[in-house]
Amino acid sequence: MKALDDYFYDDAIERALERKRVNLITDYDLTTRPALIWQGRPAEPLGLDVSQEELKNTLGEGAEGKSTDNWWQGFYSGRRVAVVFDGLACSTSLAQYDAGWITQLHEDGQLLAGLWTFPQVQARNSDAPTLVLAEFHQSAFHDFVRLAEKIYRVAGHRGAVFVTCTMLQAHTLPMANNNGRTQVSPVKRQTLRWPVLTVGDTLSFAKAGEMMAARLMRAYGLTPTNA
């Protein structure tokens, strides 16, 4: 019976994550666009007061020790955090779609980050530009878990947190090295879904970010190049 109970529990977690992910995809018109979506979900709903200035400031500040890459800027906004249906949203542009990335913190404690702008380089054997992932996108995984760790610390949550990632339109994104000269063909799958990891007593946020970044590289037959 325990195995069956575990199955239904895992399935319930997956469905809860999917509902939030689908809402984000709808809100930012990502249905047909390549995108990376990270998610953090406490094992139990938190019931956050999203009007608290400390939570707003923490979301807007982005990741601790964040990367300085301009594509997502360590999830640092520099703008006033906006209120949305589920809680709070943060980006570098007041226009909903312009920034190319978003973070959201919901009343139930779920944290989401989406990234849908990517570098363009000349495609192999073609003069046409193509969107690519780059090796530096590994840093976004680390930035997300750093932000999550900070958010849940400020929220006073000490329990388990589920973290995962989804890549939309994965089959359209080759992987390029950081100078764009070497490219690896896209994966065959339209959507890549990372396993749900449980951050808690035996797994740190930092290790979870490392594991997720490594899986991104493995999808392209590559090994991780940063930590």
Coordinates of C-alpha atoms in Angstrom, one line a residue:
M1 CA 0.0 0.0 0.0
K2 CA 2.9 2.4 0.7
A3 CA 4.1 2.2 -2.9
L4 CA 0.6 3.0 -4.1
D5 CA 0.3 5.9 -1.6
D6 CA 3.7 7.2 -2.8
Y7 CA 2.5 7.0 -6.4
F8 CA -0.6 9.0 -5.8
Y9 CA 1.3 11.6 -3.7
D10 CA 3.9 12.0 -6.5
D11 CA 1.1 12.3 -9.0
A12 CA -0.6 15.0 -7.0
I13 CA 2.6 17.0 -6.8
E14 CA 3.1 16.7 -10.6
R15 CA -0.4 17.9 -11.2
A16 CA -0.1 20.8 -8.8
L17 CA 3.1 21.9 -10.5
E18 CA 1.5 21.5 -14.0
R19 CA -1.4 23.7 -13.1
K20 CA 0.9 26.5 -12.1
R21 CA 3.1 26.0 -15.1
V22 CA 0.1 26.0 -17.5
N23 CA -1.1 29.3 -16.0
L24 CA 2.3 30.9 -16.5
I25 CA 2.5 29.7 -20.1
T26 CA -0.9 31.1 -20.8
D27 CA -0.3 34.5 -19.1
Y28 CA 2.9 35.1 -21.0
D29 CA 1.9 33.6 -24.4
L30 CA 4.6 30.9 -24.2
T31 CA 2.6 28.1 -25.9
T32 CA 4.6 28.2 -29.1
R33 CA 7.8 29.8 -27.9
P34 CA 11.0 28.1 -26.5
A35 CA 11.2 28.7 -22.8
L36 CA 12.7 27.5 -19.6
I37 CA 10.4 27.4 -16.6
W38 CA 11.7 26.7 -13.1
Q39 CA 9.4 25.8 -10.2
G40 CA 9.7 25.6 -6.4
R41 CA 6.8 24.2 -4.3
P42 CA 6.8 23.8 -0.5
A43 CA 5.6 20.3 0.5
E44 CA 2.7 22.0 2.4
P45 CA 1.0 25.3 1.3
L46 CA 2.4 28.3 3.1
G47 CA -0.4 30.9 3.0
L48 CA 2.0 33.9 2.6
D49 CA 1.0 37.5 3.1
V50 CA 2.3 38.8 -0.2
S51 CA 1.7 42.4 0.9
Q52 CA 4.8 42.1 3.1
E53 CA 7.5 44.5 2.0
E54 CA 10.2 42.0 3.0
L55 CA 8.9 39.4 0.6
K56 CA 8.5 41.9 -2.2
N57 CA 12.0 43.2 -1.7
T58 CA 13.4 39.7 -1.6
L59 CA 11.8 38.7 -4.9
G60 CA 13.0 41.9 -6.6
E61 CA 16.5 41.5 -5.4
G62 CA 17.0 38.2 -7.3
A63 CA 19.5 35.5 -6.4
E64 CA 22.2 35.8 -3.8
G65 CA 25.6 35.6 -5.5
K66 CA 23.7 35.9 -8.8
S67 CA 25.2 35.7 -12.2
T68 CA 25.6 39.0 -14.2
D69 CA 24.3 37.6 -17.5
N70 CA 22.1 40.1 -19.2
W71 CA 19.6 37.5 -20.5
W72 CA 17.9 37.2 -17.0
Q73 CA 20.2 39.3 -14.8
G74 CA 20.2 36.9 -11.9
F75 CA 16.4 37.4 -11.7
Y76 CA 17.1 41.0 -10.4
S77 CA 14.5 43.5 -11.5
G78 CA 15.3 46.9 -10.1
R79 CA 11.7 47.8 -10.4
R80 CA 8.7 47.7 -8.0
V81 CA 7.3 44.2 -7.7
A82 CA 3.8 43.9 -9.3
V83 CA 0.8 42.3 -7.8
V84 CA -0.9 39.6 -9.9
F85 CA -3.8 37.2 -9.4
D86 CA -1.7 34.5 -7.6
G87 CA 0.6 36.8 -5.7
L88 CA 3.6 38.8 -6.8
A89 CA 5.5 39.1 -10.2
C90 CA 8.9 40.6 -10.9
S91 CA 10.8 41.4 -14.1
T92 CA 12.9 44.2 -15.6
S93 CA 10.1 45.7 -17.7
L94 CA 6.7 47.0 -16.8
A95 CA 5.4 45.7 -20.1
Q96 CA 4.2 42.1 -19.5
Y97 CA 6.1 40.5 -22.4
D98 CA 9.1 42.7 -23.1
A99 CA 11.7 41.6 -20.5
G100 CA 11.9 38.0 -21.7
W101 CA 11.9 36.7 -18.1
I102 CA 9.7 36.7 -15.1
T103 CA 9.6 35.5 -11.5
Q104 CA 6.5 35.0 -9.5
L105 CA 5.8 34.2 -5.8
H106 CA 2.3 33.0 -5.0
E107 CA 0.3 33.1 -1.8
D108 CA 0.7 29.3 -1.4
G109 CA 4.4 29.6 -1.4
Q110 CA 5.1 28.4 -5.0
L111 CA 7.9 30.2 -6.8
L112 CA 8.2 30.2 -10.5
A113 CA 10.7 31.7 -12.9
G114 CA 10.4 31.8 -16.7
L115 CA 13.0 32.7 -19.4
W116 CA 11.9 33.0 -23.0
T117 CA 14.6 35.2 -24.7
F118 CA 17.7 33.4 -26.1
P119 CA 20.8 34.4 -28.1
Q120 CA 20.7 34.3 -31.9
V121 CA 23.7 33.0 -33.8
Q122 CA 24.2 32.0 -37.4
A123 CA 22.9 28.5 -37.9
R124 CA 25.3 25.8 -39.1
N125 CA 25.3 25.5 -42.9
S126 CA 23.0 28.5 -43.2
D127 CA 23.1 32.3 -43.3
A128 CA 19.9 32.5 -41.3
P129 CA 20.1 33.3 -37.5
T130 CA 18.8 30.7 -35.1
L131 CA 17.9 30.9 -31.4
V132 CA 20.2 28.8 -29.2
L133 CA 20.8 27.8 -25.6
A134 CA 24.3 28.5 -24.4
E135 CA 26.6 26.9 -21.9
F136 CA 26.0 30.0 -19.7
H137 CA 22.4 29.0 -19.2
Q138 CA 23.6 26.5 -16.6
S139 CA 23.9 29.6 -14.4
A140 CA 20.2 30.2 -14.5
F141 CA 19.6 27.0 -12.7
H142 CA 21.9 28.0 -9.9
D143 CA 20.3 31.5 -9.8
F144 CA 16.9 30.0 -9.4
V145 CA 17.7 27.8 -6.5
R146 CA 19.6 30.7 -4.8
L147 CA 16.5 32.8 -5.2
A148 CA 14.3 30.0 -3.9
E149 CA 16.6 29.4 -0.8
K150 CA 16.4 33.1 0.0
I151 CA 12.7 33.4 -0.5
Y152 CA 11.9 30.4 1.7
R153 CA 14.3 31.6 4.4
V154 CA 12.6 35.0 4.5
A155 CA 9.2 33.3 4.5
G156 CA 10.3 31.3 7.6
H157 CA 9.7 28.0 5.8
R158 CA 12.0 25.2 7.0
G159 CA 10.3 22.2 5.5
A160 CA 10.8 20.3 2.3
V161 CA 10.6 22.1 -1.1
F162 CA 10.1 20.4 -4.4
V163 CA 12.0 21.9 -7.4
T164 CA 11.9 21.1 -11.1
C165 CA 12.3 22.7 -14.5
T166 CA 10.6 22.4 -17.9
M167 CA 11.9 23.4 -21.3
L168 CA 9.3 24.2 -23.9
Q169 CA 9.9 23.8 -27.6
A170 CA 13.2 22.1 -26.7
H171 CA 13.4 20.6 -30.2
T172 CA 14.0 24.1 -31.7
L173 CA 17.0 25.0 -29.5
P174 CA 20.5 23.9 -30.4
M175 CA 23.2 24.3 -27.7
A176 CA 26.1 26.6 -28.5
N177 CA 29.2 27.3 -26.6
N178 CA 29.6 30.7 -25.1
N179 CA 31.1 32.3 -28.2
G180 CA 28.4 30.7 -30.5
R181 CA 30.9 29.0 -32.8
T182 CA 30.2 25.4 -31.8
Q183 CA 26.7 24.1 -31.9
V184 CA 25.1 20.8 -30.8
S185 CA 21.8 19.8 -32.5
P186 CA 18.6 20.2 -30.6
V187 CA 17.0 17.3 -28.7
K188 CA 14.2 15.4 -30.3
R189 CA 11.6 15.9 -27.7
Q190 CA 9.3 18.9 -27.9
T191 CA 9.2 19.3 -24.1
L192 CA 11.9 18.3 -21.6
R193 CA 10.6 17.7 -18.0
W194 CA 13.1 17.5 -15.2
P195 CA 12.5 15.1 -12.4
V196 CA 11.0 16.7 -9.3
L197 CA 13.8 17.0 -6.6
T198 CA 13.0 17.3 -2.9
V199 CA 15.2 19.8 -1.2
G200 CA 15.4 19.1 2.5
D201 CA 17.5 17.2 5.0
T202 CA 19.4 15.2 2.5
L203 CA 19.5 17.6 -0.5
S204 CA 20.5 21.3 -0.5
F205 CA 19.2 23.9 -2.8
A206 CA 22.8 24.3 -4.2
K207 CA 23.0 20.6 -5.0
A208 CA 19.6 20.6 -6.6
G209 CA 20.6 23.4 -8.9
E210 CA 23.8 21.6 -9.8
M211 CA 21.9 18.4 -10.6
M212 CA 19.4 20.3 -12.8
A213 CA 22.1 22.2 -14.7
A214 CA 24.0 18.9 -15.3
R215 CA 20.8 17.3 -16.7
L216 CA 20.5 20.2 -19.2
M217 CA 24.0 19.6 -20.5
R218 CA 23.5 15.8 -20.6
A219 CA 20.5 16.3 -22.8
Y220 CA 22.9 17.6 -25.4
G221 CA 25.6 15.0 -24.7
L222 CA 27.7 17.5 -22.8
T223 CA 29.2 17.7 -19.4
P224 CA 28.7 20.6 -17.0
T225 CA 31.2 23.4 -17.3
N226 CA 30.3 25.6 -14.3
A227 CA 29.0 25.2 -10.7

